[in-house]
Coordinates of C-alpha atoms in Angstrom, one line a residue:
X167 CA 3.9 -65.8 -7.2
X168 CA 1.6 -65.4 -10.0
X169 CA -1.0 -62.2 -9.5
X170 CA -4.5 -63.1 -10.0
X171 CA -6.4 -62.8 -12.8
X172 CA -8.3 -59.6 -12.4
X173 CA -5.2 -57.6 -10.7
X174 CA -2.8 -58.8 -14.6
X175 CA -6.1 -56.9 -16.4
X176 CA -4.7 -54.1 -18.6
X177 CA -7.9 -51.6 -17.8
X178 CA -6.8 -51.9 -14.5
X179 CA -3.3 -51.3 -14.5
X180 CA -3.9 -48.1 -16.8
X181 CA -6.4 -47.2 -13.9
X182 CA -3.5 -47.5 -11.7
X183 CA -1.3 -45.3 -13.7
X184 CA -3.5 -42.5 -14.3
X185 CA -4.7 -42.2 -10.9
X186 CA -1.2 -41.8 -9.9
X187 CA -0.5 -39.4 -13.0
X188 CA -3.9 -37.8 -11.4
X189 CA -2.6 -38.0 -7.4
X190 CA 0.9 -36.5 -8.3
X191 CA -0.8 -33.7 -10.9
X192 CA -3.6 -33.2 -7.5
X193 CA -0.3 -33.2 -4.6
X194 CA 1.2 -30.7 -6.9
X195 CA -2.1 -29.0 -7.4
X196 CA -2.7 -29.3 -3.4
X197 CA 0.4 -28.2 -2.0
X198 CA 0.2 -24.9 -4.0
X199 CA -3.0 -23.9 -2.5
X200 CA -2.1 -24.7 0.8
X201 CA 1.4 -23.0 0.7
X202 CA -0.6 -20.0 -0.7
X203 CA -3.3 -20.2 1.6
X204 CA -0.4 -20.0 4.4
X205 CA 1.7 -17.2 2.9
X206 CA -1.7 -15.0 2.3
X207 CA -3.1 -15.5 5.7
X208 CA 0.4 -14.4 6.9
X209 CA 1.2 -11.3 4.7
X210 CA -2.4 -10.3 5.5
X211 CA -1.6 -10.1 9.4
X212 CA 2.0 -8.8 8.8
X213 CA 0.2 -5.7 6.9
X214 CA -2.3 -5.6 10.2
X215 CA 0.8 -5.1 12.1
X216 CA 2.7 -3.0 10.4
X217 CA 0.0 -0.5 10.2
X218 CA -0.9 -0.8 14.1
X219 CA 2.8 0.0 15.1
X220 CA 2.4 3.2 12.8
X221 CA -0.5 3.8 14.1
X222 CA 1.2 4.2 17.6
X223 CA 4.3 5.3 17.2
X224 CA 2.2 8.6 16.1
X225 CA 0.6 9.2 19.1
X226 CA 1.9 11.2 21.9
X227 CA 3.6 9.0 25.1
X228 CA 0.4 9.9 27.2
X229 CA -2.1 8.8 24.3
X230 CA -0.2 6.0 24.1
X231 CA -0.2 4.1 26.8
X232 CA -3.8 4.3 26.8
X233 CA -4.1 3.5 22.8
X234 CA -2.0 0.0 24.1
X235 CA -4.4 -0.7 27.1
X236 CA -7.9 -0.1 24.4
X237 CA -5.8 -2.4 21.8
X238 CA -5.3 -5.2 24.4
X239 CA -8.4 -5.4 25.6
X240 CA -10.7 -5.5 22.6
X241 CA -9.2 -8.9 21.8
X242 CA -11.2 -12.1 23.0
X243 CA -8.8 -15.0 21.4
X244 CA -5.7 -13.3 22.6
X245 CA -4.1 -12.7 19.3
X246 CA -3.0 -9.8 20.0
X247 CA 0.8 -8.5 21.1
X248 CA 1.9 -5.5 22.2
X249 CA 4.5 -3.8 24.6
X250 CA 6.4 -0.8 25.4
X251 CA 9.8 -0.8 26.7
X252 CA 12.1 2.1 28.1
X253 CA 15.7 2.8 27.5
X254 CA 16.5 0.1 30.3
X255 CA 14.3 -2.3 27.7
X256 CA 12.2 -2.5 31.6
X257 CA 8.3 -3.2 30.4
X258 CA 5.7 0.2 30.7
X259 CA 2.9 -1.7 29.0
X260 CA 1.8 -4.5 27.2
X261 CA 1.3 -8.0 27.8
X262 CA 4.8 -9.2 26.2
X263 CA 6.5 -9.8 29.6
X264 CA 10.2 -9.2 28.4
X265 CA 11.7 -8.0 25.1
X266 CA 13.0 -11.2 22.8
X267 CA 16.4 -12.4 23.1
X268 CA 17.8 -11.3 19.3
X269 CA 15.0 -8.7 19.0
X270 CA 15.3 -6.2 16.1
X271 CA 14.8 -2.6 16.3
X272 CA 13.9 -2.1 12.5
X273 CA 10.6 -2.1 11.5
X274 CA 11.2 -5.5 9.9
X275 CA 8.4 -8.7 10.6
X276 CA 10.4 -11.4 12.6
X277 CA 9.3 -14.9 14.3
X278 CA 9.7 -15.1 17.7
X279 CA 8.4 -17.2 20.9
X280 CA 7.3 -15.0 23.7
X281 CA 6.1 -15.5 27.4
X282 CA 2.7 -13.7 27.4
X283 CA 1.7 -12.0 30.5
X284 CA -1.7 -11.1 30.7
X285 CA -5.1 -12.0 33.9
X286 CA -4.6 -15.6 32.6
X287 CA -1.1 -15.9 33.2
X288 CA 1.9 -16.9 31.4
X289 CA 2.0 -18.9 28.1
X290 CA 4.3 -19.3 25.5
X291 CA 3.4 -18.4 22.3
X292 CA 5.1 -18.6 18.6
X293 CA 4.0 -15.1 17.2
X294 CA 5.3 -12.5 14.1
X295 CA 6.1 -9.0 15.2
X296 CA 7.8 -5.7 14.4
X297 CA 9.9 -3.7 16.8
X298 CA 10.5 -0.2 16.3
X299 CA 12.9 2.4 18.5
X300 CA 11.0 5.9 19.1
X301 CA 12.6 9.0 19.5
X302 CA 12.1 9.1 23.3
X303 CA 14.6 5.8 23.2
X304 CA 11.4 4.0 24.4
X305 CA 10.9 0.5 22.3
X306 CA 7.5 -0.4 20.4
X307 CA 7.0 -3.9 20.2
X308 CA 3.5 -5.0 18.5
X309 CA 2.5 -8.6 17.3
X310 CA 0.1 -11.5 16.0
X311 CA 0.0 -14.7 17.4
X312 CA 0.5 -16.8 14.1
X313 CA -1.3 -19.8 15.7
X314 CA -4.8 -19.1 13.8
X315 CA -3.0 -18.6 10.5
X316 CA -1.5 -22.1 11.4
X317 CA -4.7 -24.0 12.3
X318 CA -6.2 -22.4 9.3
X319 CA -4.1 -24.0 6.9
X320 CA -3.9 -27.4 8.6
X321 CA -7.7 -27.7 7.6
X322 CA -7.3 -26.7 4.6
X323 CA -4.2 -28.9 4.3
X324 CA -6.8 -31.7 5.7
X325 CA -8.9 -31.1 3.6
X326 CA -6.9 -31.0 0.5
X327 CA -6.1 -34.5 1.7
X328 CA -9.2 -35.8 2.2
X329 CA -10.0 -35.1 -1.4
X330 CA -7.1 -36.1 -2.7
X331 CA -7.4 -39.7 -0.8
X332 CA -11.3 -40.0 -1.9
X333 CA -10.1 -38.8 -5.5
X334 CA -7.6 -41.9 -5.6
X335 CA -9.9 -44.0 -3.7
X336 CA -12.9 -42.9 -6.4
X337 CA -10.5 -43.8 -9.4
X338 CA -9.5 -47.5 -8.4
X339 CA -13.0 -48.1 -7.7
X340 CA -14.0 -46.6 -10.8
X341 CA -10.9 -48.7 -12.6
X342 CA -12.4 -52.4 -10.8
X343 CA -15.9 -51.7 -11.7
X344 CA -15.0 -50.9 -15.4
X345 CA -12.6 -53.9 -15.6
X346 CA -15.1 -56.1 -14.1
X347 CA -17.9 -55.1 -16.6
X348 CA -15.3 -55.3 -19.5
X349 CA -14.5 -58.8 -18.2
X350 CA -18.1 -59.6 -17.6
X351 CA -18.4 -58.6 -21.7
X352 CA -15.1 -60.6 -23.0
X353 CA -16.5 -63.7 -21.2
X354 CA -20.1 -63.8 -22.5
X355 CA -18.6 -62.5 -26.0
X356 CA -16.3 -65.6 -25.7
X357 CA -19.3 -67.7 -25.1
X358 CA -21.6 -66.7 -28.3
X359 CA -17.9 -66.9 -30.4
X360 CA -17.6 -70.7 -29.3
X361 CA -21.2 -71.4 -30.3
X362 CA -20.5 -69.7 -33.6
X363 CA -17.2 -71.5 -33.9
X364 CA -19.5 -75.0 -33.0
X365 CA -22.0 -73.9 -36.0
X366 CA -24.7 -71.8 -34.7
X367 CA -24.3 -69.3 -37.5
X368 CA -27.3 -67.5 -36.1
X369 CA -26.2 -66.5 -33.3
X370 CA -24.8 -62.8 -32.4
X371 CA -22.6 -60.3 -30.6
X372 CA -24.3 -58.8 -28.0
X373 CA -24.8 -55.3 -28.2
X374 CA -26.1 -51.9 -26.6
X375 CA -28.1 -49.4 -29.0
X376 CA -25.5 -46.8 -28.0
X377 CA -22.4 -44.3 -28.6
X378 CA -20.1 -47.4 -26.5
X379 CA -16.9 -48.6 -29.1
X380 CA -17.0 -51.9 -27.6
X381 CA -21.5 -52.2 -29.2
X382 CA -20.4 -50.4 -32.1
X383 CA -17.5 -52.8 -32.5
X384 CA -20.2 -55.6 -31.8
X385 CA -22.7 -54.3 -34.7
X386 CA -19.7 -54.8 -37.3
X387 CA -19.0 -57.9 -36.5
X388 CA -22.2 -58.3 -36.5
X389 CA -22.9 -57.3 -39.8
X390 CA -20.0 -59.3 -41.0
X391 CA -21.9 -62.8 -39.3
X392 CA -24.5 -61.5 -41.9
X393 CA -23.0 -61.2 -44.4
X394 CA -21.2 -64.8 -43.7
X395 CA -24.1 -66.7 -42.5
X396 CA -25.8 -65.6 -46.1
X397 CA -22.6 -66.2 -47.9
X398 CA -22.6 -70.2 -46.2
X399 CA -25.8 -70.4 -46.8
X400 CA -25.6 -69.6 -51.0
X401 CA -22.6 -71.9 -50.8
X402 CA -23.9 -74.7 -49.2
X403 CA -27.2 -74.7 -52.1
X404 CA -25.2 -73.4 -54.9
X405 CA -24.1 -76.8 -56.0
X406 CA -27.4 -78.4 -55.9
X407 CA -29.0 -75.6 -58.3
X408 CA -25.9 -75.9 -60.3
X409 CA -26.2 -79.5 -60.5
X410 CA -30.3 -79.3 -61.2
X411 CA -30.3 -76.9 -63.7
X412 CA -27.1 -78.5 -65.5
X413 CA -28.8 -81.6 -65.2
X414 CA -31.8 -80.2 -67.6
X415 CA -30.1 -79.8 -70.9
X416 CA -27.4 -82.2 -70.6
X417 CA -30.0 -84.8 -69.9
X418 CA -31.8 -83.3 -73.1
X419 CA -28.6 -83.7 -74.6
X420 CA -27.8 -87.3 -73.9
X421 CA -31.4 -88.1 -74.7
X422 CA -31.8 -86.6 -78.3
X423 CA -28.3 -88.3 -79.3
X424 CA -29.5 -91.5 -78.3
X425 CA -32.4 -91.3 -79.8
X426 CA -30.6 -89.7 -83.2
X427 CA -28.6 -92.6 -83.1
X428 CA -31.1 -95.2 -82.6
X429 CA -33.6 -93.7 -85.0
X430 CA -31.8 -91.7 -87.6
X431 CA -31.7 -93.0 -91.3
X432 CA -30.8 -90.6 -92.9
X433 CA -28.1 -87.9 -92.7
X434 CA -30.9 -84.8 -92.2
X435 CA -32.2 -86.4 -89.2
X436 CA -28.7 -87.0 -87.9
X437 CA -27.8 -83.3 -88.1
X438 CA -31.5 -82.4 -86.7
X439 CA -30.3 -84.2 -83.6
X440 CA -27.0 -82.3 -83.6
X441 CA -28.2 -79.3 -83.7
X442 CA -30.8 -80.0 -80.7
X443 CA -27.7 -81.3 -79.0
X444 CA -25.9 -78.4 -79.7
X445 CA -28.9 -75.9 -78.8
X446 CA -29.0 -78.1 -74.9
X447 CA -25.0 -77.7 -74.7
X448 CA -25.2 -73.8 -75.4
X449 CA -27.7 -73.2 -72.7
X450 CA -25.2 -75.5 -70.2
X451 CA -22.4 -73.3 -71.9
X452 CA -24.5 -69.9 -70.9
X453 CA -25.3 -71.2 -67.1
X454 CA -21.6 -71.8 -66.8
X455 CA -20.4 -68.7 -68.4
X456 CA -22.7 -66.5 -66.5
X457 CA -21.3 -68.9 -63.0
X458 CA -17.9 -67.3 -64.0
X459 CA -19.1 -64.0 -64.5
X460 CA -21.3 -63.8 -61.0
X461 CA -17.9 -65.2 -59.5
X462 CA -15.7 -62.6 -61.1
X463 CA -17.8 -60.0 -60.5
X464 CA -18.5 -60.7 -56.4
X465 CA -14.5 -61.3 -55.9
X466 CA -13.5 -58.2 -57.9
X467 CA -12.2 -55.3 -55.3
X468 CA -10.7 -53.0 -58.1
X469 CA -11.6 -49.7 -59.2
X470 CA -9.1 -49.1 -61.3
X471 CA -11.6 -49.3 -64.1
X472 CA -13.4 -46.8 -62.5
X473 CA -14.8 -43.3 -64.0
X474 CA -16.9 -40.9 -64.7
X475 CA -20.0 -42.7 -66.7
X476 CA -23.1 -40.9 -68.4
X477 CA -26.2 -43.1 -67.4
X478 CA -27.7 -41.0 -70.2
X479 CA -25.1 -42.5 -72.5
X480 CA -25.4 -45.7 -71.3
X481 CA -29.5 -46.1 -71.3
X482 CA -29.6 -44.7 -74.9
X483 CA -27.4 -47.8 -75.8
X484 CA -29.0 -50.4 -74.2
X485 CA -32.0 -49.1 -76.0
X486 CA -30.4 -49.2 -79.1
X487 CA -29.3 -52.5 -78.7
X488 CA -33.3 -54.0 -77.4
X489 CA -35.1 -52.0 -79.5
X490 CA -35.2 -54.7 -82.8
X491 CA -36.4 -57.1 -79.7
X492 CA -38.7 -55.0 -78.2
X493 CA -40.4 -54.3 -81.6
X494 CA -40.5 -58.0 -82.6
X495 CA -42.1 -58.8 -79.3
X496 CA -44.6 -55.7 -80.1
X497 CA -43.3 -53.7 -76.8
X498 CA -43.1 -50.6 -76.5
X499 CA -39.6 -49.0 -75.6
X500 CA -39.2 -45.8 -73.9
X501 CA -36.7 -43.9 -72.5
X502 CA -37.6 -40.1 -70.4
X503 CA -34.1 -38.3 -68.6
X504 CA -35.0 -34.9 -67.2
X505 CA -31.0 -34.4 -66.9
X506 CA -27.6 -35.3 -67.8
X507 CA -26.8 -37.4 -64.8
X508 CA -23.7 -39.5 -64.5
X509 CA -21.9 -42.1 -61.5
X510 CA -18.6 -42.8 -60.9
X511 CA -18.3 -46.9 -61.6
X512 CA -17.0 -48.9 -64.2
X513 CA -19.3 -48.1 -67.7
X514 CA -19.0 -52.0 -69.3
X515 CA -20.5 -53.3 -66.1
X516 CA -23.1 -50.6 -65.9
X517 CA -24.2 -51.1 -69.4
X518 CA -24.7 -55.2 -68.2
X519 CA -26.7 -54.1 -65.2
X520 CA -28.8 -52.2 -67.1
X521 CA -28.4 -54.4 -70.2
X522 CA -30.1 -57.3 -68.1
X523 CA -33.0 -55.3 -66.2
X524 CA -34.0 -54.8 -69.4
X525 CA -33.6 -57.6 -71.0
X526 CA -35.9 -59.2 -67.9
X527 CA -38.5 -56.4 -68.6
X528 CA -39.4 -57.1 -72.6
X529 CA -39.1 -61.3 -71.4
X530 CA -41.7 -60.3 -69.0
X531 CA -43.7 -58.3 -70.8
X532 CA -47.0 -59.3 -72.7
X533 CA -46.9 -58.2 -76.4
X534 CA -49.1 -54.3 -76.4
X535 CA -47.1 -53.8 -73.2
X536 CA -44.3 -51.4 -72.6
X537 CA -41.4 -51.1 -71.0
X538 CA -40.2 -47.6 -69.7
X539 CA -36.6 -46.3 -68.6
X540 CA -36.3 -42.9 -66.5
X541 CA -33.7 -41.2 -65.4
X542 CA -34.2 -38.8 -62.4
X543 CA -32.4 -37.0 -59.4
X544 CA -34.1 -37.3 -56.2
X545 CA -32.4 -36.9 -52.2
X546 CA -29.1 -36.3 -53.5
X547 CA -29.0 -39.6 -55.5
X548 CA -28.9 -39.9 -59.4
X549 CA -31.8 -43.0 -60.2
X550 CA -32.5 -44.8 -62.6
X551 CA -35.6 -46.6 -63.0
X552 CA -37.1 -49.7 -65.1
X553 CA -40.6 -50.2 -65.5
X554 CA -42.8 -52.6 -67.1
X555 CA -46.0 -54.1 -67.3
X556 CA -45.6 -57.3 -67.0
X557 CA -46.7 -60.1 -64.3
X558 CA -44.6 -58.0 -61.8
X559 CA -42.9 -59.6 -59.1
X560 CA -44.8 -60.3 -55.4
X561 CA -43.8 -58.9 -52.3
X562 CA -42.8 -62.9 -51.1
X563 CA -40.3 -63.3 -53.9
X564 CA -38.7 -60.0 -54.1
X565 CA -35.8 -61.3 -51.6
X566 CA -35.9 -64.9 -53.0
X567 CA -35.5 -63.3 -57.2
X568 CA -31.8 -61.7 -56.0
X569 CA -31.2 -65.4 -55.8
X570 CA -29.4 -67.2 -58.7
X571 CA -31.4 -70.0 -60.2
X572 CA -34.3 -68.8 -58.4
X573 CA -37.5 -68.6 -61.3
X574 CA -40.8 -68.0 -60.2
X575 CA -43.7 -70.3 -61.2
X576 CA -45.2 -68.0 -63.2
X577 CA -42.7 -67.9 -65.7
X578 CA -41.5 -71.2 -65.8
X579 CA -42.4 -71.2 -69.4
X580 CA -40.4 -68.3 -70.3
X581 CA -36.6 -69.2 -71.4
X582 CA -34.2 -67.8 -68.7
X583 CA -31.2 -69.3 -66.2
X584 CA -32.7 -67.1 -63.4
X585 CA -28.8 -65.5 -63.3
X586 CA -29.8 -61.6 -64.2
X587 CA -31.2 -60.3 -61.3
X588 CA -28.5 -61.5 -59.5
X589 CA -25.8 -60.4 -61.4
X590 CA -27.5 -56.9 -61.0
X591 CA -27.0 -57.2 -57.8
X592 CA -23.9 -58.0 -57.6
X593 CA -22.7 -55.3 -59.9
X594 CA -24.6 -52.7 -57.8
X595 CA -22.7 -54.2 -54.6
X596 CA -19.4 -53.9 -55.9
X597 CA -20.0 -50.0 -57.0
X598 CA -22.1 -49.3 -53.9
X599 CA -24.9 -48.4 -55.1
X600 CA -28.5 -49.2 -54.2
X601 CA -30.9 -51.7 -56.1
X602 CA -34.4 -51.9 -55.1
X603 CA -37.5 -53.9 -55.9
X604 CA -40.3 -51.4 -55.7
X605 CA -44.2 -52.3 -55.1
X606 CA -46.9 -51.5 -58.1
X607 CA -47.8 -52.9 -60.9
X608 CA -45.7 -54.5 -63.3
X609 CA -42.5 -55.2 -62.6
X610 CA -40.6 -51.3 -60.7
X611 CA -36.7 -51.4 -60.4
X612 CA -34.4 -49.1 -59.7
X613 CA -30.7 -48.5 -59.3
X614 CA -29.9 -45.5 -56.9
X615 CA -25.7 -44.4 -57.1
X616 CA -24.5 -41.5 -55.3
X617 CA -24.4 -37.8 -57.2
X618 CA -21.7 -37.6 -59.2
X619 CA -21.3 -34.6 -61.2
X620 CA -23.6 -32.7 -63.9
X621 CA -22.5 -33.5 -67.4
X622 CA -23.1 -31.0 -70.9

């Protein structure tokens, strides 16, 4: 017969197994007390007896039939035992009617069941006491009815059970109610997984803002829908702006050869209209080329390449290599680096990043503008920062620029593939680092990379 569905859970089985590991650890635990509770509550009255039988068996036979009478009678639970016995072992005192059959003379505690004799008659009565033979051949019998020390560890015995049942109890309730909200949470995360599965790529894990492993597991996967559902979404437009801005200069392309061919006379015009062709093919060749790049860039997870690099190093060469450009365009280049500061990443793909921020900063910069490059430490990040003076970028297309083929409308008329921005990024993602769009004027961009190490 098949168990149901919530008793072949695996929360609640391990409930089940470590409220037994917990019972057995507690009946071990339990049974110690009370067998300790037992044997102190019964060394503590064999000590009580011991010292009254000393006590009496110093006194002189006329004290001490009185000393027995005083002891008897200052007891209202009739605990007490005591007796006194001649030669014949005939009773002188006491309210132990007869000696035990098997009774010791030798000061030792023994267990014994007596007939006590007292003005409410006869009872029998389980009891520890000593015996001890005096020198006037009389015996001195004096005990404790063991009765209270009995009843005092049954309740705690009771007790000790009580907790222990409530303890178990406590646990399996505990186990159900944590199975039934894990299987309340498996069941609605199943649900949001099908819708996924059907093509809701928006919706999400639910989650708690807390310390649980099951939310923080949630918020990764989460993050990973993200990432996906931004991923799909690139995918699913990339071949349309690959197909549009292909479409531009192979159309060019196909236009100026036709018309070369239908309207050329003369070998110089023929070659004019090669070389257009040629110019319209380069800039399909550069949009494909840079594709490839953006692909092999986003799908690289090596770091072999990987190193120590001096942003210094790498600035001052990118400045070398745009300052011809920059002075053509009448821009003014600068570069400011309080320190030596350096990053652990790969230094060719570095020198692109930075290679193509700047590159976008003189395209986008009027001619008597400049273009600044700082390197600074700041939070326990190295930073380095590109800053122009150009048309800037708007708060609205800061997201939408990280795009590739995205170009604004305000720089239509400026040559570009509307590829650099996002190779940046990608380049940043795949060291770690941070890149940010900043708010002022012009055009503020940085690239924030962990603190490597101070370099002479």
């Amino acid at each position: 017969m098949q168990l149901p569905e919530f008793m072949r859970s695996t929360t609640l089985w391990w409930t089940a197994v470590v409220a037994m590991t917990f019972a057995a650890f507690l009946v071990a635990l339990l049974g110690f007390v009370y067998w300790k509770t037992r044997d102190d509550l019964t060394m503590r009255s064999d000590r009580v007896i011991a010292s009254q039988i000393d006590f009496f068996a110093r006194l002189s036979p006329e004290r001490r039939l009185d000393a027995i009478d005083d002891y008897l009678k200052q007891d209202p639970g009739r605990l007490r035992l005591g007796g006194l016995f001649g030669p014949d072992d005939r009773r002188i005192a006491g309210n132990l009617e007869h000696l035990p059959p098997n009774l010791m003379a030798d000061n030792a505690v023994q267990e014994a069941v007596i007939d006590r004799a007292d003005e409410s008659g006869q009872k029998g009565q389980a009891v520890r006491l000593i015996a001890r033979r005096l020198p006037n051949g009389d015996t001195l019998v004096i005990g404790r009815n063991v009765d209270d020390v009995a009843e005092i560890a049954h309740v705690v015995g009771g007790a000790l059970a009580l907790g222990l049942l409530s303890t178990v109890l406590l646990c399996f309730a505990v186990g159900v109610a944590m199975n039934a909200r894990a299987r309340r949470r498996i069941v609605e995360v199943n649900e949001r997984v099908q819708r996924i599965v059907a093509g809701n790529l928006r919706e999400r894990l639910p989650h708690r803002n807390t310390d649980d492993p099951f939310s923080k597991f949630a918020m990764i996967v989460n993050g990973m829908l993200d990432e996906m559902e931004t991923l799909i979404h690139a995918l699913a437009g990339l071949g349309n702006d690959i197909a549009h801005d292909l479409r531009t200069p192979l159309t060019r392309a196909q236009l100026t050869l036709e018309r070369g061919r239908a309207n050329a006379t003369t070998l110089e015009q023929l070659q004019t209209a090669a070389d257009k062709t040629l110019g319209s093919l380069d800039q399909s060749h550069s949009i494909i080329t840079a594709i490839l790049r953006l692909a092999e860039i986003e799908r690289s997870q090596r770091s072999a390449g990987f190193g120590t690099v001096a942003l210094a190093e790498i600035t001052r060469e990118v400045v070398d290599m745009y300052e011809p450009i920059a002075e053509d365009k009448g821009v003014a280049l600068l570069i400011q680096s309080a320190d030596e500061l350096s990053a652990h990443g790969d230094r060719d793909l570095l020198i692109e990043a930075v290679a193509n921020l700047v590159d976008n900063a003189i395209k986008f910069t009027p001619a008597g503008g400049q273009v600044e490059i700082e390197l600074f430490r700041s939070k326990g990040e190295n930073i380095m920062r590109v800053r122009d003076t150009g048309l800037g970028i708007s708060e609205r297309e800061r997201d939408a620029v990280l795009r590739r083929f995205y170009r604004s409308d305000r720089v239509k008329h400026t040559p570009g593939l509307g590829l650099g921005l996002n190779l940046v990024a990608a380049i940043v993602k795949l060291h770690g680092f941070r890149f940010t769009i900043l708010p002022g004027s012009g055009c503020v961009v940085e690239i924030a990379c962990p603190y490597a190490s101070t370099l002479s």
